[in-house]
Structure formats: C-alpha cells, structure tokens
Coordinates of C-alpha atoms and ligand atoms in Angstrom, one line a residue:
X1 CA -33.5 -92.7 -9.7
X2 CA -31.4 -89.5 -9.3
X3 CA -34.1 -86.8 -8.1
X4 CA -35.1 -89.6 -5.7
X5 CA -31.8 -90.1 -4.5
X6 CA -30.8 -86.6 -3.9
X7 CA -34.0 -85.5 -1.9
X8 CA -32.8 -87.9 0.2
X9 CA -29.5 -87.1 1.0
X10 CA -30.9 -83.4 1.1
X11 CA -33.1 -84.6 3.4
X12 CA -30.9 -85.8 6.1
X13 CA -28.6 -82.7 5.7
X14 CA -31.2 -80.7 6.6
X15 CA -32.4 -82.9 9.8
X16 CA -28.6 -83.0 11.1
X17 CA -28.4 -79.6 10.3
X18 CA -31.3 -78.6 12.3
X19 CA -30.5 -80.4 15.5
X20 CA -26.7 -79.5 15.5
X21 CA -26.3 -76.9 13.9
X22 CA -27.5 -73.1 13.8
X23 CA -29.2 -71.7 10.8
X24 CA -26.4 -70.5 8.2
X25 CA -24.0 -72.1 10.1
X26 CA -22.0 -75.2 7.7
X27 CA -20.6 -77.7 9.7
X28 CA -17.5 -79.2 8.9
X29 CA -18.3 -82.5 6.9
X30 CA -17.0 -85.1 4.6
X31 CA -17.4 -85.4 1.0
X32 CA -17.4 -88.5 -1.1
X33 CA -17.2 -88.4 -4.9
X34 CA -16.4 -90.8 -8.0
X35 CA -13.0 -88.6 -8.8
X36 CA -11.1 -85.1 -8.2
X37 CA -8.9 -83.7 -10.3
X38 CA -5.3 -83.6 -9.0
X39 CA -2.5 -82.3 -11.3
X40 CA -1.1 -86.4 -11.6
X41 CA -4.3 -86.9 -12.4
X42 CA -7.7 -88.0 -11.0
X43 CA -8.1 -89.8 -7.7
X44 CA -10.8 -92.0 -8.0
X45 CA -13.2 -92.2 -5.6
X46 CA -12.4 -89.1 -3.4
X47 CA -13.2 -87.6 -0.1
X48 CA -12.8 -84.1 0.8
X49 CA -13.1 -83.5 4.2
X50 CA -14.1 -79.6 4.3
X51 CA -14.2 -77.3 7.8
X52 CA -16.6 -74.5 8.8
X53 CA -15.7 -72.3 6.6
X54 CA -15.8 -74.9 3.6
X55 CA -11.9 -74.7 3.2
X56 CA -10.5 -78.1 2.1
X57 CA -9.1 -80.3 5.2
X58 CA -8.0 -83.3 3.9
X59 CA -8.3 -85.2 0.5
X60 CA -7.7 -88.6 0.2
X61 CA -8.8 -92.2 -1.3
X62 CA -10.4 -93.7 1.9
X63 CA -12.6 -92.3 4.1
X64 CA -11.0 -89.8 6.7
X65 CA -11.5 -91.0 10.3
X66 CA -14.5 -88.7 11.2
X67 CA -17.7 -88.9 12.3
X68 CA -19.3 -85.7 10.7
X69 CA -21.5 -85.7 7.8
X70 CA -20.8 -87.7 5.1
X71 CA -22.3 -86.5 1.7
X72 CA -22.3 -88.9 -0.9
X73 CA -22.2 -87.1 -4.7
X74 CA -22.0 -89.3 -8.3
X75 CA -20.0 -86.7 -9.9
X76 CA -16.3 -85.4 -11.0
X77 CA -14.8 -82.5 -9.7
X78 CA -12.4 -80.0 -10.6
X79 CA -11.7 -76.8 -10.1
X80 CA -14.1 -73.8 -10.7
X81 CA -13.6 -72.2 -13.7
X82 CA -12.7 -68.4 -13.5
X83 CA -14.1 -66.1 -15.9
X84 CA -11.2 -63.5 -15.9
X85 CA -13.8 -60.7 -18.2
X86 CA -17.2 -59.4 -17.4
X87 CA -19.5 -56.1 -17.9
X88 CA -22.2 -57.5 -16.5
X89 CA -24.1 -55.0 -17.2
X90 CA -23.9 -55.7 -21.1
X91 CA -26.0 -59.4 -20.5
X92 CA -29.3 -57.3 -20.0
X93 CA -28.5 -56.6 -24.1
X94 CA -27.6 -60.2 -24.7
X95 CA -29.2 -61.0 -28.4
X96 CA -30.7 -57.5 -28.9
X97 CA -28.2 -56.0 -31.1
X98 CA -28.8 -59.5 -33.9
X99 CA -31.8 -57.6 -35.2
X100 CA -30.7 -55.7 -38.4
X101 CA -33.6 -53.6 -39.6
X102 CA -31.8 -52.1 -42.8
X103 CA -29.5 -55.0 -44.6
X104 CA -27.5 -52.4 -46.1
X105 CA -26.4 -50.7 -43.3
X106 CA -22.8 -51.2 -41.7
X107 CA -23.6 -53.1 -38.3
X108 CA -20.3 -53.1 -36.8
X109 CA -17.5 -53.4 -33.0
X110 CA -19.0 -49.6 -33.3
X111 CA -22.5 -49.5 -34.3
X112 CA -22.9 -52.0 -31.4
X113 CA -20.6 -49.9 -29.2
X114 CA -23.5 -47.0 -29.4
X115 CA -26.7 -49.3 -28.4
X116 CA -24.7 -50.7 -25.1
X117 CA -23.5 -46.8 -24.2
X118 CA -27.2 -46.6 -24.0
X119 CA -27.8 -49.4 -21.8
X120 CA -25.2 -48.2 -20.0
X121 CA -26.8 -44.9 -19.5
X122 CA -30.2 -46.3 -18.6
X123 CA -30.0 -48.5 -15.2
X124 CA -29.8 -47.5 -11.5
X125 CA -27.8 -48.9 -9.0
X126 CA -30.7 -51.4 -8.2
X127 CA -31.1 -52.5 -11.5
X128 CA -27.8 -52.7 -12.0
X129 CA -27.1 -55.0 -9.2
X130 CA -30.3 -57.6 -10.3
X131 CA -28.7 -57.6 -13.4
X132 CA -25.6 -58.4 -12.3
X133 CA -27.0 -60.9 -9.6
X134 CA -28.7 -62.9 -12.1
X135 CA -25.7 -63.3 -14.5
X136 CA -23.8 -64.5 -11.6
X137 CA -26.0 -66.8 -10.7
X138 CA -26.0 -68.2 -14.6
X139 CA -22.1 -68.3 -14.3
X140 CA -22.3 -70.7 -11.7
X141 CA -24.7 -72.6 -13.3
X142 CA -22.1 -72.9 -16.1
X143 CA -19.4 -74.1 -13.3
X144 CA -17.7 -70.3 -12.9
X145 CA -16.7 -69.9 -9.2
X146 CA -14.9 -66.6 -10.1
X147 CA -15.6 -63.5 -12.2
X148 CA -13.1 -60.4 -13.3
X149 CA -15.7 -57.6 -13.1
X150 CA -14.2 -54.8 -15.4
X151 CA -16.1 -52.1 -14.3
X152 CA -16.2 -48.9 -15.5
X153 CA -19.9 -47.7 -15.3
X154 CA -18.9 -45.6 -11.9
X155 CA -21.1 -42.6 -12.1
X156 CA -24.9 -40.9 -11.5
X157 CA -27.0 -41.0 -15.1
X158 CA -26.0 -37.5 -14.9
X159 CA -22.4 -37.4 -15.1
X160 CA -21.9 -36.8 -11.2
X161 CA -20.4 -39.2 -8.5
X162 CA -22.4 -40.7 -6.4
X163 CA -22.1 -39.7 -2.5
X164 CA -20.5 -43.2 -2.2
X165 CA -18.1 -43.0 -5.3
X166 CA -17.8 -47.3 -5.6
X167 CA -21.9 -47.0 -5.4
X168 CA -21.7 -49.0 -8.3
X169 CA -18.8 -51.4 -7.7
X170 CA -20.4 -51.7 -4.3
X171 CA -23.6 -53.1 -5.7
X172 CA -21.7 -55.5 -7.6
X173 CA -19.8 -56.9 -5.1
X174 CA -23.1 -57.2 -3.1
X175 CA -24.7 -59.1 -6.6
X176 CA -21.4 -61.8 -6.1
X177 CA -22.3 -62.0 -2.9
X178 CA -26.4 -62.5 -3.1
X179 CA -24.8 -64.9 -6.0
X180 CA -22.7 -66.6 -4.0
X181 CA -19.8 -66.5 -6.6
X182 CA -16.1 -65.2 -6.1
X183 CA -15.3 -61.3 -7.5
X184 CA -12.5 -59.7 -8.0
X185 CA -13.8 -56.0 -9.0
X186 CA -11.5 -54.1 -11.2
X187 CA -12.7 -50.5 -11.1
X188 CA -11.8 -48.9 -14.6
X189 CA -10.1 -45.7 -15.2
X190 CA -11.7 -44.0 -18.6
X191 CA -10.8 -40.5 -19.6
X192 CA -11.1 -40.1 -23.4
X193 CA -13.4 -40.5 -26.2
X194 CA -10.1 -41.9 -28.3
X195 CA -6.6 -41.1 -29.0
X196 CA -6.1 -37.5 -28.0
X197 CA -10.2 -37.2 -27.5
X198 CA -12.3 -35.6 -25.7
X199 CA -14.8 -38.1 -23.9
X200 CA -18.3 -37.1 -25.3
X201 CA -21.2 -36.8 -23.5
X202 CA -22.7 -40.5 -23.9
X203 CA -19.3 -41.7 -22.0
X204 CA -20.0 -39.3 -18.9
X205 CA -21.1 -42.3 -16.2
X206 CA -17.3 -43.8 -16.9
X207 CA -14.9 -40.9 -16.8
X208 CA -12.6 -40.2 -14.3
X209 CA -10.6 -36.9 -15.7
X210 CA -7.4 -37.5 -13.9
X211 CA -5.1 -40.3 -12.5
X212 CA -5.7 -38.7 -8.8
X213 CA -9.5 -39.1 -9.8
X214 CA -9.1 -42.5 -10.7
X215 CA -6.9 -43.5 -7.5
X216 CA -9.8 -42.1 -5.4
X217 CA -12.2 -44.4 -7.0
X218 CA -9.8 -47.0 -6.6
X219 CA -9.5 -47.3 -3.1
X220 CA -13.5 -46.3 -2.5
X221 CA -13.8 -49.5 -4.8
X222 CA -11.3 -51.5 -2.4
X223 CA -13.2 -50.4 0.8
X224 CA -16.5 -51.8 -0.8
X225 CA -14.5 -55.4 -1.5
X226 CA -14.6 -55.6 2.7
X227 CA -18.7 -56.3 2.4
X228 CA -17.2 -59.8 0.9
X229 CA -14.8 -62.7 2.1
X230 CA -14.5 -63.6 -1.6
X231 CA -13.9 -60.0 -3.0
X232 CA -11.0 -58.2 -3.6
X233 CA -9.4 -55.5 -6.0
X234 CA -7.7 -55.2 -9.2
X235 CA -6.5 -52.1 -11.1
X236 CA -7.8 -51.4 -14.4
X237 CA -7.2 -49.1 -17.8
X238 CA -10.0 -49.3 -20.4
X239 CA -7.7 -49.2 -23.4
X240 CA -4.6 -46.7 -24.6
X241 CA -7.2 -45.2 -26.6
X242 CA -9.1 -44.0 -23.3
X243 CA -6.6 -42.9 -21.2
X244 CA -3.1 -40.8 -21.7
X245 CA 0.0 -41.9 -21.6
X246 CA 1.2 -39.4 -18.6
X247 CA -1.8 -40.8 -16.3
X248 CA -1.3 -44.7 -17.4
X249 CA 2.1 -44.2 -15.6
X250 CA 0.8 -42.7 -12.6
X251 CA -2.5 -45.0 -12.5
X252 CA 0.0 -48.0 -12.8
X253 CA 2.6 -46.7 -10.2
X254 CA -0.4 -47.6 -7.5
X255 CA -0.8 -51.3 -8.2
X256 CA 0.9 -52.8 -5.4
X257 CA 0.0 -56.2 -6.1
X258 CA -3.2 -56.5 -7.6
X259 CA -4.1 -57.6 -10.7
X260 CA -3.8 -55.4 -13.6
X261 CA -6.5 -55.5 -16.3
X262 CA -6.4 -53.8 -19.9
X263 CA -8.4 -54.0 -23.0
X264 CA -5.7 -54.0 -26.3
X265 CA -5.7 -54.1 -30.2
X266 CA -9.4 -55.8 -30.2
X267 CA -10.7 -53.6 -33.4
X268 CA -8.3 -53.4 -36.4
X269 CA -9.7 -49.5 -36.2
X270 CA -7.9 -49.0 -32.5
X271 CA -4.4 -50.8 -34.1
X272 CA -4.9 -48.1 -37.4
X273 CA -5.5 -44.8 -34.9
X274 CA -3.0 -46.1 -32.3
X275 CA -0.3 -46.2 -35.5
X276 CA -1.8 -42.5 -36.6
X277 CA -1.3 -41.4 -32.7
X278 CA 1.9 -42.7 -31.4
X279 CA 3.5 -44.2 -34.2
X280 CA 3.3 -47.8 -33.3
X281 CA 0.7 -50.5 -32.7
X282 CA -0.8 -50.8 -29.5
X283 CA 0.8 -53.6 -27.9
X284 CA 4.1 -52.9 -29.2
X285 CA 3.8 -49.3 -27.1
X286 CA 2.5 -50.9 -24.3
X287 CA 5.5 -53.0 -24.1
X288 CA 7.8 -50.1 -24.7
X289 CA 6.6 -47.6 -22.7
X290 CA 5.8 -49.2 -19.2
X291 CA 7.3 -52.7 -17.5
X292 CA 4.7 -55.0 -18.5
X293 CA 4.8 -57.8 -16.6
X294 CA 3.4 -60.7 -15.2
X295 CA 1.1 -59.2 -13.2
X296 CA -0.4 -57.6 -16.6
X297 CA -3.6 -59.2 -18.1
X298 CA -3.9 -58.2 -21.6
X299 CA -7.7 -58.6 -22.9
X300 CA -8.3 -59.7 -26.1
X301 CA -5.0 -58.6 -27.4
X302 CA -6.3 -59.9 -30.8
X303 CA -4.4 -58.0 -33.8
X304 CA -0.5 -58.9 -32.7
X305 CA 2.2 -58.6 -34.8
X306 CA 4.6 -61.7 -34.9
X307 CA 7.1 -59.4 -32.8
X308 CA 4.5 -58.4 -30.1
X309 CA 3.4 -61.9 -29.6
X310 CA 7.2 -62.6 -28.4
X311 CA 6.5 -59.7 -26.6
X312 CA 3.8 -60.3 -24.3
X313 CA 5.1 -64.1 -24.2
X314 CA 8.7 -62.9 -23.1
X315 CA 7.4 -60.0 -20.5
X316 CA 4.8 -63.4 -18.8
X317 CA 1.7 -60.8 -19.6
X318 CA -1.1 -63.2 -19.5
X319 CA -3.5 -62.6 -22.1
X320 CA -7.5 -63.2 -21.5
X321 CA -9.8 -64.4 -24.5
X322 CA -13.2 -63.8 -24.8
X323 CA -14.1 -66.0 -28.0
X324 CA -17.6 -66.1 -28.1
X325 CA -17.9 -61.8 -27.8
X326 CA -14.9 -61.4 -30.3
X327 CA -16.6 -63.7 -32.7
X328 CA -20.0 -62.2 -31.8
X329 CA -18.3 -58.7 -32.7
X330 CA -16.5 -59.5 -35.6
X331 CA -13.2 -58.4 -33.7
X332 CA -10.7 -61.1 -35.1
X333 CA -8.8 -64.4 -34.4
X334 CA -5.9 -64.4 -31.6
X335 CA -2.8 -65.8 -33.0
X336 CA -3.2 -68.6 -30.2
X337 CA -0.6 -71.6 -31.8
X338 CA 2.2 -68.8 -32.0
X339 CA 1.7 -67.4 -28.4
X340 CA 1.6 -70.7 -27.2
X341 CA 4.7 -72.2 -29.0
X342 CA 6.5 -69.5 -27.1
X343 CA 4.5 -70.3 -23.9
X344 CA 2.1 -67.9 -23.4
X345 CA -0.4 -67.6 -20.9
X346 CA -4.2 -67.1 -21.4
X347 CA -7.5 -67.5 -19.7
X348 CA -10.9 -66.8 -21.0
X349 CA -13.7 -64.6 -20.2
X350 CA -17.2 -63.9 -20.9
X351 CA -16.9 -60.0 -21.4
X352 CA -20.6 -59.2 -23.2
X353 CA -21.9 -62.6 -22.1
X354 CA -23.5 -63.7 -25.3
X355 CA -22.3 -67.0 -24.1
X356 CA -21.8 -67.8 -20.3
X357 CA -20.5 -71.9 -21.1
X358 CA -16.4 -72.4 -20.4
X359 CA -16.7 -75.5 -22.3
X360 CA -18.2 -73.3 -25.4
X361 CA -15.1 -70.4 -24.8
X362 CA -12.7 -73.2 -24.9
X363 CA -14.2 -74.7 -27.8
X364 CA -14.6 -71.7 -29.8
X365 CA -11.0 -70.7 -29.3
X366 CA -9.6 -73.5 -30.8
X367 CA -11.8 -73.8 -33.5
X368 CA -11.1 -70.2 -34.9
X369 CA -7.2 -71.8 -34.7
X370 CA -8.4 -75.2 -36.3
X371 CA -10.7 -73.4 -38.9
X372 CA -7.6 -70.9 -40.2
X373 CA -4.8 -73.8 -40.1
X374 CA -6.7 -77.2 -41.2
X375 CA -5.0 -78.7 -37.9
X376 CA -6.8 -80.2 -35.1
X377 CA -4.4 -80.5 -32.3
X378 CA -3.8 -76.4 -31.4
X379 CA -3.8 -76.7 -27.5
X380 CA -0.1 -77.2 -27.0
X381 CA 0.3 -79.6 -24.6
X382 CA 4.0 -80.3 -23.5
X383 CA 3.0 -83.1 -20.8
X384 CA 0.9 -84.9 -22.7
X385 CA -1.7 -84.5 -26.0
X386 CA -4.8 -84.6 -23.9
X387 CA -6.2 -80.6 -25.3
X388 CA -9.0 -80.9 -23.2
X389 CA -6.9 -81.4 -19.9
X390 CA -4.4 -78.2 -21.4
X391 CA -7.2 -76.1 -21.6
X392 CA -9.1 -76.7 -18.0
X393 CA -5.5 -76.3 -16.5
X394 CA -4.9 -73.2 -18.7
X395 CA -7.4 -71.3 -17.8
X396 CA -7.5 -72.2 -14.2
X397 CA -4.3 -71.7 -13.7
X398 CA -3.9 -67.8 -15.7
X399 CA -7.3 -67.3 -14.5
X400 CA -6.7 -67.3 -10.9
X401 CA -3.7 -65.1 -11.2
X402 CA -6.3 -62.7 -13.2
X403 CA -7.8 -63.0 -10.1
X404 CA -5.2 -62.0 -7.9
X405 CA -5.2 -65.7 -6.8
X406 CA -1.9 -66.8 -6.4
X407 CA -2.6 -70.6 -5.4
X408 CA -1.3 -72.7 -8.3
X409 CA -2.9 -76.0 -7.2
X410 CA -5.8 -77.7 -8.5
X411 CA -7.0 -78.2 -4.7
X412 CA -5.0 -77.3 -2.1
X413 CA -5.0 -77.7 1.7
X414 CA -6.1 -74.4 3.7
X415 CA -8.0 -73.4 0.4
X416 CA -11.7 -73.0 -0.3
X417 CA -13.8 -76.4 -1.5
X418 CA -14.2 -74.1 -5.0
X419 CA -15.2 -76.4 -7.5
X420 CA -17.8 -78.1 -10.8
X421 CA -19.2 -80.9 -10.0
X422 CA -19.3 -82.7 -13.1
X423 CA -22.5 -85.4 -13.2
X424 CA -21.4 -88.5 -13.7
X425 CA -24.4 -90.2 -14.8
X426 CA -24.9 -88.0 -18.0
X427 CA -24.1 -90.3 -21.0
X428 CA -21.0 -89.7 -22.0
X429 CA -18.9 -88.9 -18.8
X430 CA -20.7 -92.4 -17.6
X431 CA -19.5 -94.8 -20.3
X432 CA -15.9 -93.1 -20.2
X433 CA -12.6 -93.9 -18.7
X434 CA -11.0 -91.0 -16.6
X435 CA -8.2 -90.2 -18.9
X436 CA -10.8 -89.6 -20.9
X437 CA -13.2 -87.0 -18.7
X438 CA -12.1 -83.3 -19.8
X439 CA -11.8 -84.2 -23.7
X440 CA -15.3 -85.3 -23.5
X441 CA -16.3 -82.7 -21.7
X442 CA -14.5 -79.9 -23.3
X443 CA -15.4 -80.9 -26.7
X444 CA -18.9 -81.9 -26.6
X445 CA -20.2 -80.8 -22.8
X446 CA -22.8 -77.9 -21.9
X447 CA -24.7 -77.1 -18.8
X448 CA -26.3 -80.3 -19.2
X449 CA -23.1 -81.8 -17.9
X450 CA -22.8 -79.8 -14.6
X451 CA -24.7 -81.5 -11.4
X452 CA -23.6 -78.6 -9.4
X453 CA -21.4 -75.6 -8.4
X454 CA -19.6 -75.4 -4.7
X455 CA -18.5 -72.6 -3.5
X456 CA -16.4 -72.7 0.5
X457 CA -17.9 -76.3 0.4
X458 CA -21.5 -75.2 -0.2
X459 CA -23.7 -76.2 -2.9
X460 CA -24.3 -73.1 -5.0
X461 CA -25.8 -75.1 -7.9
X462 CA -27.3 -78.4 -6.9
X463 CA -29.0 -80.7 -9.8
X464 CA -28.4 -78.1 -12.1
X465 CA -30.3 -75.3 -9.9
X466 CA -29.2 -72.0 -8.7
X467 CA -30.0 -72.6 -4.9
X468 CA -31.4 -68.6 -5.1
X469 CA -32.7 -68.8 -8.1
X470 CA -36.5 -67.3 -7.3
X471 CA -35.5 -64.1 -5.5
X472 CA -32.3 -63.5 -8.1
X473 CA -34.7 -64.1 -11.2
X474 CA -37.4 -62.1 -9.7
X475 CA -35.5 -58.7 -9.2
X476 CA -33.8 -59.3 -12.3
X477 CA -37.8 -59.9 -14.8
X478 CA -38.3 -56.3 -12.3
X479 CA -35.7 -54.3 -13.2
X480 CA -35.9 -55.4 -16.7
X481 CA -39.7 -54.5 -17.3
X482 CA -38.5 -51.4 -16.2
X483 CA -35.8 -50.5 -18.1
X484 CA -37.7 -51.7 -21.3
X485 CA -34.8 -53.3 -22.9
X486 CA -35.8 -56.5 -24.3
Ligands
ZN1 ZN1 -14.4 -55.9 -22.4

C-alpha cells in the first residue's frame, strides 16, 4: 500500500530529524531509488548520497558506506525540467480569454494582447507575488525545478517606479523562493508601443525610456536575486518592435555573462512591420546588426525564413518554444526538423501558462511537426532513435544554459540533488523496461506520473503534493477575489 508505505518512511524522517537535527536544518542523507538517469543511460537501482546543503555526494549502484539516513523511494529520476519562459503574472488569466461573446468578431495574438495589458495593470506587488507563488508551486508539481521569469511588469499602477525599482522582480524572486523552485529573473527592457512608436499609456508599468534606465533596473533587479541561493540574473529585450536599435546595442554591451532573453518573429504582423521598418525580417536583422551568439535565447522565433534558420543554427542562438501558448494564440508552427537537421538548439517554456505539463510542451511540439509533414519520427536523434530521450536531454540541456546554468551533466558531483521523481508504480512506467522510461513518459505521461519534485535534495512535491500548498493556495484564492479576474 503506497500512502501506507510513505507515512512511514515520513515518519521516521521526522523522529531522526527531531532528535539530531535542528528545525530547517537537512542532514546529509542517503537516497535509494529504482533508476537515475545518467547520459549512458539509467543506473538501476541508485543511491545518491546528498550533503547539508542537498548537493549530490556520491552516486553509485551499492550502497555508499554511511550511516546517515537512508530514504528509500519506488521511483525514476532525472533531471528537473527547466522552463526557460514565464509571465507569471499572465496564469491569473489562464482560460479567460476562451469566452468569445460575439462569433463574428476577430479574437486574435492582439485582441488577447489588450485583456492581459489589463491584468497587467490591475495587481499589486502582493498579489503579484501570490500569483506568482502559486504557479511556482504548480510548476513543480509538473517536475519544473527551474523557471526563466521574463519580467517586464516593473512599475507602480501609475506609471512611476517604485522606491525599490526591482519591487516587482523582488517579489518574484521571494514567490521562487516561498515556492521552493530555481529563478533566473530576467528584468525586461520595453520602450515602444511598436516599430518607431510611442509606448501608449496601457504599457506605462513596463517602460524604461532609455538604455541607462534599463541598466538601472538591471542591476536593482540583480541585487534582489541575493534574497535567494537559487536566483540569479539574465538580461532581457522584449522584442525589436519595443525597443530601438541604438539602445539594443548599448543594453546588450552590459551582459557580461548572463543569459540573454528575446521575444522574435512570433506574430506574422511583427515579421510584416519589421519588413515595413527596417527592410528585413526580424531575425535576419537581429543577426546582422548585433553578434548573436550562444549566449542568445531567441523565444519563439516562429516565422523563419529558410536562410535565418541557418542563421540562428550557425551563430549557436538557442531558441526557446512555448507550444502550448503559440498554439493557444494562433502564433504559428516553428520550422523544428530544419533547425534541427542543422543542429539547433531549443528548450521549451511555459510563457502564458495555459499548460504547465513538460511532457504536454514536448508533445505538442512534435505534433505540430508530425501534423504538417505526415512523419512521426521529428526529434532528431543522432545517438540513437529514442525521441523521447532527445527531448528530455534537449531541453535540459539548452534549458540550463537559458538559465545561465552552465553544468552540462545530467547529475553531477558538487551540484544540487535537482530532480523529477518519476513514480514507478503508475502503470505504465511499472510494466516497462528502462530503455523504454522517457518514450512512455513523454508521449503519454501527465502529472499523474510525477511522485515528487526535489529541490537541493528536499522534497518539494511528495506524492504528488506541493509540501506548501495551504499557505501558497490561500494567498493566491485572496488576491484573486480581489482582483476580480476569474
Ligand atoms: Zn513571452
């Protein structure tokens, strides 16, 4: 009997806790499950033997000579997923904008665009952080151990910067944190309303009028990432339609080595005023104008012409999918099988979060490939034909350097225990082989499938629970009866 099985072993944690251990404090322990994904493969069973801080010690096959805590888990684990695009904001509106009062309306990217500006204009920094808390929490439900937050609600209701100018990226780095999941904030620099516009007056909470503005926020934002051992910075520009060419240069001169983060070419509409602005599509000017690189991740980058997809593949841009929002908002297929055959790099993320499930981002990607070509096998896979392994490694792998994470192993020595526990008493994962794990779970897994989340070795998910879920889901019902939303 599982529930049965797991009080117990909860049990005893907590009485070993309690006589050696102060409250809060972890212990260095010993973990035992049925397999752990290594890049040869899985090693079946597995211990991890985790330290204080719930940074991986040893991993082998037999037991490691200790005589800490053992914990004993039936699942599979690999690495936690990262989720390299969020406004978390945008999941209070998850499912509103699907009621379409006048059929013969246009309900468009745009239309939709003008019901989140005034979400966006509505919350405070408290509500704003419940929100964001909660969805957190839901991502690691999911198996996420990582989000990209691209940020770019900075400002008062009003217009004005807060006293703190990162109040906002602040309270979402203190949301990860409640949360307990990783956050790499990427503050947003916004300074038009389009090509060679004005910003208008429903865009005043994003705007930062000049790159010096911007740079200010920047490292306000960075300071607030000290609040958190799993926070750090990224640099971000919304899109070449909100920001000029003269202060991308100078915003891009200060990026040191984080991250970079831009929305391109998701709307047919920006690709058309892009042409009608600077003469050439948006990627293809990207690439022209500035040294796009491999530090560059390129979100959505959906309308590509065959020569820009060599392009981004050529300058090691990664490129970061969102496939249940671009299908959600109509924005357009990625030309995945030709980015790929010329080794591309892409990772996936949640942006609107209409869907928080890896497995379903995954899925949905290569369906919009296998759906347009009438061929199954689109994850290109040049090890071996297994497309659910390609696309876990895939998007761990360009998702940590989204991140900012530059550890290219599955689990690594030194590293933080990050990582899905995959439970292996649900059906399918228990009747199959492990070659067989991440097709079967990729292809027809949901949340169903996740026992649990761990985060530096701690249990952020156990048995399919948030471990904060009553306080989290409380100030989120709040701040939502109060803004009036749903
Ligand atoms: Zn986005």
């Amino acid at each position: 009997n599982k529930s049965r099985k797991n009080q117990k072993i909860s049990t005893q944690n907590v009485r070993r806790t309690d006589r050696h251990f102060k409250r809060n404090e972890q212990m260095s322990k010993v973990w035992k499950f049925d397999g752990l994904l290594q890049e040869e493969g899985w090693l079946t069973p597995c211990y991890v033997k985790t330290d204080s801080k719930g940074h991986i010690e040893e991993i082998s096959q037999i037991r490691p000579n200790d005589t800490g805590h053992l914990e004993s888990v039936e699942g599979f684990v690999i690495p936690g997923f990262q989720n390299s695009h969020s406004h978390s904001f945008q999941y209070a509106m998850s499912g509103l904008a699907e009621i379409h009062p006048d059929p013969a309306s246009q309900d468009d990217f745009w239309s939709w665009r003008e019901t989140m500006y005034s979400i966006a204009l509505s919350m405070n920094p408290d509500q704003f952080e419940h929100i964001a808390a909660m969805l957190y929490a839901e991502m690691l439900s999911h198996g996420y151990t990582h989000v990209a937050e691209f940020h770019y609600v900075h400002h008062n209701k009003d217009g004005r910067p807060y006293s703190n100018l990162a109040e906002m990226g602040e309270r979402l780095v203190s949301a990860a944190k409640t949360a307990g999941i990783g956050i790499t904030l990427v503050p947003i620099f916004y300074q038009k309303g389009g090509f060679g516009k004005k910003a208008v007056e429903k865009q005043r909470r994003f705007i930062s009028k000049t790159s010096a503005d911007y740079l200010e926020l920047l490292s306000a934002s960075d300071k607030a990432t000290n609040n958190y051992s799993k926070a750090n910075i990224g640099l971000g520009i919304h899109s070449l339609r909100a920001v000029d060419q003269h202060s991308i240069g100078e915003a891009f001169q200060e990026s040191k080595h984080s991250p970079i983060h831009i929305h391109i070419a998701e709307q047919l509409k920006e690709v058309e005023d892009s042409l009608a602005f600077y003469n050439q599509r948006p990627v293809e000017w990207l690439l022209d104008n500035f040294n796009v690189n491999k530090k560059f991740h390129l979100v959505h980058a959906t309308h590509l012409s065959e020569n820009e997809v060599a392009g981004i593949a050529r300058s090691g841009a990664h490129v970061v999918l969102c496939p249940s929002t671009e299908g959600n908002l109509g924005d357009g297929i990625f030309p995945l099988h030709s980015f790929q055959e010329q080794s591309g790099n892409w990772s996936i993320g949640t942006d609107s979060h209409i869907g928080l499930n890896p497995l379903e981002e995954l899925r949905i990607l290569d369906y919009g490939q296998r759906l347009t070509t009438h061929r199954r096998n689109q994850f290109i896979s040049p090890t071996n034909g297994d497309s659910g392994l390609f696309a876990v490694d895939m998007a761990l792998t360009s998702g940590r350097k989204a991140m900012g994470n530059s550890n290219e192993t599955y689990f690594k020595i030194g590293q933080p225990m990050d990582a899905v526990v995959i439970d292996s008493k649900s059906p399918l994962i228990a009747t199959c082989e492990a070659k067989n794990i991440l097709s079967t779970l990729v292809y027809s897994g949901d949340r169903t499938n996740v026992y649990g989340t761990l985060v530096d070795g701690e249990w952020k998910v156990k048995d399919g629970r948030h471990q904060k879920l009553d306080g989290i889901l409380s100030n989120f019902k709040k701040s939502l009866s109060e803004l009036k939303i749903r």
